[in-house]
Amino acid sequence: MSADDTLAFLAVAQFGGFTAAATRLRQPKTNLVRRVRTLEERLGVRLFDRTTRALALSEAGAEYRRHLGDWGHILVRAEQAVRDLQGEAAGWIRISLPHSLATGVIAPLLTAFGERHPQIRFDLMLDHRSADLVADDVDIALRMGPLPDSTLMARRLTRFPNRIYAAPGYVERHGTPQSPADLMGHATLANRLAQRKDGHAWGLSDGGAIRDYPIAPIMVADDPSALLEALVAGRGLMLATDALVAPIANEGRAIPVLDGWAGRTPELHAVFPTGRAKFLKIRLFVDFLVAHFARSSVSSTSG
C-alpha cells in the first residue's frame, strides 16, 4: 500500500478536485490523477464519481475515507502543519455550534471570512448540546453560557442581551404584561433551560439581582430557534436573545415587551483544544470572530 497514493486521494477529497489539491500540495495535477487511478486499480473500485462539471466521492470512496479514520486525519493534519509553516491558511475548519447561532449570527461571518481566505472550508455541526471536541474531531466550538472547567482554550467573543418578545398580533389580542408577576397570565414559549424542579420560570432583572418568575409555557424546546415560528404566529411570549430575534424584529414581526426587564445575559465563547491553536487557519478565524464582535459592541454602545 502506497501512502503517497492514499494522501493523493485524501487531498483530492478534502479540497474538492484534482486542480485544487495539486495547487495545495504543489504537485502536478497529472501526478495526482495517476496516483488516484493507481489506487482505484489496486482496490478494484471507483473512488470518485466524475462528471464534466463536478467531482464527488463515490459510495466506495466515502467508505474508504471513513475507514482511514485517524490515519487519514494524521496525514491531512501533517500536510496542514507544513502549509502553516509557509504562512498559508487552507483546509477544513470543523465548528460545533447551536442551530440558534448558525443562521442569523455566524453564517454571514463564514461568508465574509471565506471571501478573505477562499482556500478555507467549513464543516458545521449544529447541535444544542456540547460536542466532545476530541472525540468528534472538532476544531472550534461556539458555546453560550458558563463554561465548565477543562483543559480547553477559550476566548470570549461577546454577550447577548436577553429580552421578552411578542408578535404584534399577540399584543393586540392579549395585551402585554406590566410586571413579571403577570407572566403566569400569558402564554409563553420556553427554552428547556427554563425548567425548574417545581415548574418553569424565567430569570429576570430590572437592574438588580436576577429573580425567577414562574411561567406556564404552551411550548418547550431544547433549541430556542424552534420556537420562532410560534412567536411570529402570535402563540405566546418568548424570552430570547436580541441576536436570535433580530431578523424578524427588524421586519416588525416581533417586538420587545415588559420594558426595563431583561433576562440573564449569556456570554459567547470560542472554545478549542490546545493543540488546534498551532494551526494558522484556527488562529485567523478566532481572531476574525473576536474583531467582529468587538466592532459590533462598539457600534451598539455608540449608536
Tab-separated table of C-alpha atoms in Angstrom:
chain	number	residue	atom	x	y	z
A	1	MET	CA	0.000	0.000	0.000
A	2	SER	CA	1.418	3.389	-1.038
A	3	ALA	CA	0.973	6.227	1.433
A	4	ASP	CA	1.539	8.683	-1.436
A	5	ASP	CA	-1.424	7.243	-3.359
A	6	THR	CA	-3.623	7.456	-0.275
A	7	LEU	CA	-2.511	11.009	0.517
A	8	ALA	CA	-3.347	11.993	-3.063
A	9	PHE	CA	-6.823	10.508	-2.625
A	10	LEU	CA	-7.328	12.313	0.702
A	11	ALA	CA	-6.147	15.637	-0.720
A	12	VAL	CA	-8.487	15.424	-3.717
A	13	ALA	CA	-11.373	14.522	-1.398
A	14	GLN	CA	-10.544	17.336	1.040
A	15	PHE	CA	-10.045	20.125	-1.495
A	16	GLY	CA	-12.821	19.052	-3.841
A	17	GLY	CA	-10.872	18.357	-7.002
A	18	PHE	CA	-7.565	17.470	-8.633
A	19	THR	CA	-6.677	21.040	-9.579
A	20	ALA	CA	-7.228	22.428	-6.075
A	21	ALA	CA	-5.374	19.508	-4.481
A	22	ALA	CA	-2.451	19.901	-6.866
A	23	THR	CA	-2.210	23.586	-6.003
A	24	ARG	CA	-2.231	22.914	-2.257
A	25	LEU	CA	0.287	20.045	-2.444
A	26	ARG	CA	2.430	21.841	-5.042
A	27	GLN	CA	2.399	18.816	-7.312
A	28	PRO	CA	1.494	18.469	-10.975
A	29	LYS	CA	-2.155	17.593	-11.450
A	30	THR	CA	-1.144	14.642	-13.618
A	31	ASN	CA	0.718	13.108	-10.668
A	32	LEU	CA	-2.402	13.150	-8.514
A	33	VAL	CA	-4.565	11.757	-11.301
A	34	ARG	CA	-2.083	8.927	-11.796
A	35	ARG	CA	-1.834	8.126	-8.088
A	36	VAL	CA	-5.600	8.063	-7.577
A	37	ARG	CA	-6.026	5.888	-10.669
A	38	THR	CA	-3.363	3.508	-9.332
A	39	LEU	CA	-5.203	3.312	-6.004
A	40	GLU	CA	-8.527	2.644	-7.753
A	41	GLU	CA	-6.982	-0.133	-9.840
A	42	ARG	CA	-5.457	-1.768	-6.779
A	43	LEU	CA	-8.736	-1.608	-4.849
A	44	GLY	CA	-10.819	-2.574	-7.862
A	45	VAL	CA	-13.365	0.213	-7.284
A	46	ARG	CA	-14.084	3.742	-8.463
A	47	LEU	CA	-13.310	6.212	-5.646
A	48	PHE	CA	-14.727	9.323	-7.314
A	49	ASP	CA	-17.795	9.957	-9.446
A	50	ARG	CA	-16.603	12.213	-12.238
A	51	THR	CA	-18.697	14.437	-14.484
A	52	THR	CA	-17.712	17.284	-16.768
A	53	ARG	CA	-18.697	19.792	-14.075
A	54	ALA	CA	-18.145	18.138	-10.713
A	55	LEU	CA	-16.156	15.588	-8.763
A	56	ALA	CA	-17.587	13.765	-5.749
A	57	LEU	CA	-16.695	10.759	-3.635
A	58	SER	CA	-18.359	7.573	-4.799
A	59	GLU	CA	-20.010	5.294	-2.256
A	60	ALA	CA	-16.829	3.206	-2.167
A	61	GLY	CA	-14.688	6.345	-1.886
A	62	ALA	CA	-16.681	7.656	1.057
A	63	GLU	CA	-16.436	4.279	2.775
A	64	TYR	CA	-12.679	4.085	2.139
A	65	ARG	CA	-12.158	7.560	3.557
A	66	ARG	CA	-14.226	6.689	6.628
A	67	HIS	CA	-12.169	3.560	7.293
A	68	LEU	CA	-8.921	5.502	7.040
A	69	GLY	CA	-10.070	7.074	10.301
A	70	ASP	CA	-7.375	8.651	12.438
A	71	TRP	CA	-4.612	7.784	9.968
A	72	GLY	CA	-6.317	9.870	7.328
A	73	HIS	CA	-6.666	12.773	9.752
A	74	ILE	CA	-2.995	12.486	10.708
A	75	LEU	CA	-1.900	12.743	7.074
A	76	VAL	CA	-4.094	15.758	6.419
A	77	ARG	CA	-3.075	17.479	9.684
A	78	ALA	CA	0.594	16.902	8.912
A	79	GLU	CA	0.194	18.469	5.489
A	80	GLN	CA	-1.713	21.365	7.099
A	81	ALA	CA	1.106	21.944	9.592
A	82	VAL	CA	3.636	22.203	6.761
A	83	ARG	CA	1.447	24.750	4.955
A	84	ASP	CA	1.142	26.782	8.142
A	85	LEU	CA	4.922	26.991	8.352
A	86	GLN	CA	4.802	28.605	4.921
A	87	GLY	CA	2.234	31.171	6.081
A	88	GLU	CA	-0.762	29.743	4.208
A	89	ALA	CA	-4.313	29.312	5.518
A	90	ALA	CA	-6.242	26.468	3.910
A	91	GLY	CA	-8.231	23.343	4.642
A	92	TRP	CA	-11.306	22.481	6.659
A	93	ILE	CA	-12.460	24.019	9.944
A	94	ARG	CA	-15.000	21.904	11.814
A	95	ILE	CA	-17.221	24.038	14.059
A	96	SER	CA	-19.707	22.848	16.672
A	97	LEU	CA	-22.419	25.400	17.455
A	98	PRO	CA	-26.105	25.680	18.356
A	99	HIS	CA	-28.545	25.948	15.470
A	100	SER	CA	-29.851	29.168	17.013
A	101	LEU	CA	-26.462	30.809	16.379
A	102	ALA	CA	-25.835	29.415	12.930
A	103	THR	CA	-28.264	31.221	10.653
A	104	GLY	CA	-28.571	34.795	11.867
A	105	VAL	CA	-25.232	35.280	13.618
A	106	ILE	CA	-22.474	33.010	12.339
A	107	ALA	CA	-23.457	32.223	8.731
A	108	PRO	CA	-22.802	35.784	7.460
A	109	LEU	CA	-19.415	35.742	9.195
A	110	LEU	CA	-18.429	32.496	7.476
A	111	THR	CA	-19.184	34.121	4.140
A	112	ALA	CA	-17.127	37.213	4.974
A	113	PHE	CA	-14.193	35.155	6.255
A	114	GLY	CA	-14.365	32.842	3.235
A	115	GLU	CA	-14.031	35.812	0.899
A	116	ARG	CA	-10.755	36.725	2.628
A	117	HIS	CA	-9.485	33.143	2.739
A	118	PRO	CA	-11.005	31.230	-0.195
A	119	GLN	CA	-8.902	28.112	0.485
A	120	ILE	CA	-10.639	27.541	3.836
A	121	ARG	CA	-13.773	25.389	4.055
A	122	PHE	CA	-16.243	24.915	6.890
A	123	ASP	CA	-17.870	21.810	8.330
A	124	LEU	CA	-20.694	22.824	10.699
A	125	MET	CA	-22.035	20.528	13.419
A	126	LEU	CA	-25.337	22.041	14.547
A	127	ASP	CA	-26.344	20.796	17.974
A	128	HIS	CA	-27.728	22.423	21.106
A	129	ARG	CA	-25.683	20.015	23.201
A	130	SER	CA	-21.948	20.373	23.769
A	131	ALA	CA	-19.945	18.164	21.435
A	132	ASP	CA	-16.923	16.196	22.591
A	133	LEU	CA	-14.274	18.228	20.802
A	134	VAL	CA	-11.667	15.475	20.829
A	135	ALA	CA	-13.910	12.505	20.029
A	136	ASP	CA	-15.765	14.423	17.289
A	137	ASP	CA	-12.560	15.950	15.859
A	138	VAL	CA	-13.941	19.473	16.352
A	139	ASP	CA	-11.639	22.425	15.693
A	140	ILE	CA	-13.748	25.130	17.361
A	141	ALA	CA	-16.905	25.056	19.469
A	142	LEU	CA	-19.024	28.181	19.864
A	143	ARG	CA	-20.663	27.913	23.273
A	144	MET	CA	-23.081	30.152	25.110
A	145	GLY	CA	-23.336	30.397	28.876
A	146	PRO	CA	-20.933	29.402	31.650
A	147	LEU	CA	-18.006	27.211	30.649
A	148	PRO	CA	-17.124	24.117	32.678
A	149	ASP	CA	-13.586	23.801	33.976
A	150	SER	CA	-11.479	21.988	31.396
A	151	THR	CA	-8.120	21.935	29.646
A	152	LEU	CA	-9.664	23.557	26.567
A	153	MET	CA	-8.657	27.032	25.459
A	154	ALA	CA	-11.379	29.685	25.297
A	155	ARG	CA	-11.749	33.244	24.052
A	156	ARG	CA	-14.693	35.408	24.993
A	157	LEU	CA	-16.458	36.850	21.950
A	158	THR	CA	-19.494	38.796	23.145
A	159	ARG	CA	-22.574	38.926	25.369
A	160	PHE	CA	-26.151	38.662	24.101
A	161	PRO	CA	-28.915	40.786	25.676
A	162	ASN	CA	-31.933	38.619	26.561
A	163	ARG	CA	-35.432	40.143	26.463
A	164	ILE	CA	-39.078	39.126	26.268
A	165	TYR	CA	-40.614	39.378	22.791
A	166	ALA	CA	-44.121	39.087	21.385
A	167	ALA	CA	-45.710	39.268	17.952
A	168	PRO	CA	-47.790	42.411	17.299
A	169	GLY	CA	-50.810	40.155	16.783
A	170	TYR	CA	-50.382	38.637	20.228
A	171	VAL	CA	-50.219	42.084	21.819
A	172	GLU	CA	-53.404	43.156	20.006
A	173	ARG	CA	-55.307	40.124	21.299
A	174	HIS	CA	-53.861	39.687	24.784
A	175	GLY	CA	-52.066	42.885	25.749
A	176	THR	CA	-48.666	42.891	27.442
A	177	PRO	CA	-47.520	42.011	30.956
A	178	GLN	CA	-46.996	45.081	33.123
A	179	SER	CA	-44.694	43.252	35.538
A	180	PRO	CA	-43.067	39.808	35.738
A	181	ALA	CA	-45.827	38.770	38.140
A	182	ASP	CA	-48.255	38.982	35.189
A	183	LEU	CA	-46.407	36.310	33.183
A	184	MET	CA	-48.493	33.452	34.585
A	185	GLY	CA	-51.493	35.040	32.879
A	186	HIS	CA	-49.840	34.845	29.456
A	187	ALA	CA	-48.970	32.031	27.077
A	188	THR	CA	-45.204	31.569	26.902
A	189	LEU	CA	-42.694	29.748	24.689
A	190	ALA	CA	-39.798	28.420	26.722
A	191	ASN	CA	-36.324	27.030	26.318
A	192	ARG	CA	-35.958	23.781	28.250
A	193	LEU	CA	-33.331	25.556	30.364
A	194	ALA	CA	-36.251	27.415	31.971
A	195	GLN	CA	-37.419	24.190	33.598
A	196	ARG	CA	-37.144	24.049	37.391
A	197	LYS	CA	-37.961	21.298	39.884
A	198	ASP	CA	-41.330	22.873	40.611
A	199	GLY	CA	-42.197	24.044	37.094
A	200	HIS	CA	-40.850	26.616	34.646
A	201	ALA	CA	-39.505	30.083	35.355
A	202	TRP	CA	-37.687	32.920	33.648
A	203	GLY	CA	-34.802	34.608	35.429
A	204	LEU	CA	-35.349	38.360	35.084
A	205	SER	CA	-33.875	41.580	36.438
A	206	ASP	CA	-34.795	45.263	36.318
A	207	GLY	CA	-31.213	46.229	37.091
A	208	GLY	CA	-30.868	44.457	40.407
A	209	ALA	CA	-30.399	40.803	41.228
A	210	ILE	CA	-31.836	38.143	38.925
A	211	ARG	CA	-35.053	36.596	40.268
A	212	ASP	CA	-37.017	33.622	38.957
A	213	TYR	CA	-40.600	34.355	37.897
A	214	PRO	CA	-42.912	31.409	37.172
A	215	ILE	CA	-44.362	30.889	33.705
A	216	ALA	CA	-46.835	28.423	32.195
A	217	PRO	CA	-45.392	27.532	28.776
A	218	ILE	CA	-47.526	26.147	25.969
A	219	MET	CA	-44.411	25.009	24.092
A	220	VAL	CA	-40.934	23.959	25.268
A	221	ALA	CA	-37.885	23.235	23.084
A	222	ASP	CA	-34.213	22.381	23.531
A	223	ASP	CA	-33.294	24.794	20.744
A	224	PRO	CA	-34.856	28.273	21.001
A	225	SER	CA	-34.805	28.724	17.222
A	226	ALA	CA	-37.519	26.048	17.062
A	227	LEU	CA	-39.857	28.450	18.875
A	228	LEU	CA	-39.541	31.364	16.453
A	229	GLU	CA	-42.390	30.280	14.160
A	230	ALA	CA	-44.728	30.076	17.142
A	231	LEU	CA	-43.551	33.517	18.289
A	232	VAL	CA	-44.260	35.075	14.882
A	233	ALA	CA	-47.644	33.332	14.733
A	234	GLY	CA	-48.611	35.063	17.970
A	235	ARG	CA	-48.799	31.912	20.057
A	236	GLY	CA	-47.089	33.418	23.080
A	237	LEU	CA	-44.303	35.450	24.672
A	238	MET	CA	-40.690	34.355	24.307
A	239	LEU	CA	-37.545	35.187	26.290
A	240	ALA	CA	-34.778	35.261	23.691
A	241	THR	CA	-31.517	36.928	22.780
A	242	ASP	CA	-31.665	40.003	20.580
A	243	ALA	CA	-29.353	38.229	18.128
A	244	LEU	CA	-31.796	35.340	17.651
A	245	VAL	CA	-34.867	37.535	17.175
A	246	ALA	CA	-33.167	40.319	15.171
A	247	PRO	CA	-34.119	39.024	11.672
A	248	ILE	CA	-37.852	39.019	12.494
A	249	ALA	CA	-37.730	42.047	14.804
A	250	ASN	CA	-36.161	44.107	12.007
A	251	GLU	CA	-39.193	43.218	9.869
A	252	GLY	CA	-41.612	44.277	12.609
A	253	ARG	CA	-42.833	40.731	13.220
A	254	ALA	CA	-41.669	40.686	16.860
A	255	ILE	CA	-41.422	43.481	19.415
A	256	PRO	CA	-39.916	43.657	22.920
A	257	VAL	CA	-42.337	43.825	25.833
A	258	LEU	CA	-42.024	44.378	29.582
A	259	ASP	CA	-39.665	47.338	29.171
A	260	GLY	CA	-36.965	47.662	31.786
A	261	TRP	CA	-36.749	43.937	32.438
A	262	ALA	CA	-34.163	41.602	30.924
A	263	GLY	CA	-33.061	38.025	31.289
A	264	ARG	CA	-29.618	36.682	32.018
A	265	THR	CA	-27.037	37.887	29.515
A	266	PRO	CA	-25.214	34.799	28.246
A	267	GLU	CA	-21.635	35.069	27.052
A	268	LEU	CA	-20.432	33.529	23.809
A	269	HIS	CA	-17.010	31.852	23.767
A	270	ALA	CA	-14.886	30.230	21.090
A	271	VAL	CA	-13.540	27.027	22.643
A	272	PHE	CA	-10.882	24.817	21.097
A	273	PRO	CA	-8.386	22.103	22.062
A	274	THR	CA	-4.936	23.423	22.943
A	275	GLY	CA	-3.333	21.624	20.012
A	276	ARG	CA	-5.562	23.391	17.487
A	277	ALA	CA	-4.089	26.791	18.337
A	278	LYS	CA	-0.943	25.953	16.382
A	279	PHE	CA	-2.875	25.921	13.102
A	280	LEU	CA	-2.900	29.217	11.251
A	281	LYS	CA	-6.450	28.761	9.952
A	282	ILE	CA	-7.768	28.369	13.518
A	283	ARG	CA	-5.923	31.421	14.827
A	284	LEU	CA	-7.070	33.547	11.910
A	285	PHE	CA	-10.708	32.541	12.273
A	286	VAL	CA	-10.848	33.054	16.041
A	287	ASP	CA	-9.120	36.445	15.697
A	288	PHE	CA	-11.651	37.343	13.000
A	289	LEU	CA	-14.551	36.497	15.325
A	290	VAL	CA	-13.032	38.466	18.213
A	291	ALA	CA	-12.504	41.533	15.995
A	292	HIS	CA	-16.015	41.337	14.530
A	293	PHE	CA	-17.775	41.170	17.876
A	294	ALA	CA	-15.533	43.903	19.290
A	295	ARG	CA	-16.611	46.196	16.425
A	296	SER	CA	-20.259	45.217	16.935
A	297	SER	CA	-20.011	46.024	20.638
A	298	VAL	CA	-18.529	49.469	19.962
A	299	SER	CA	-21.184	50.152	17.316
A	300	SER	CA	-24.085	49.165	19.587
A	301	THR	CA	-22.849	51.231	22.529
A	302	SER	CA	-22.075	54.315	20.443
A	303	GLY	CA	-25.309	54.173	18.454
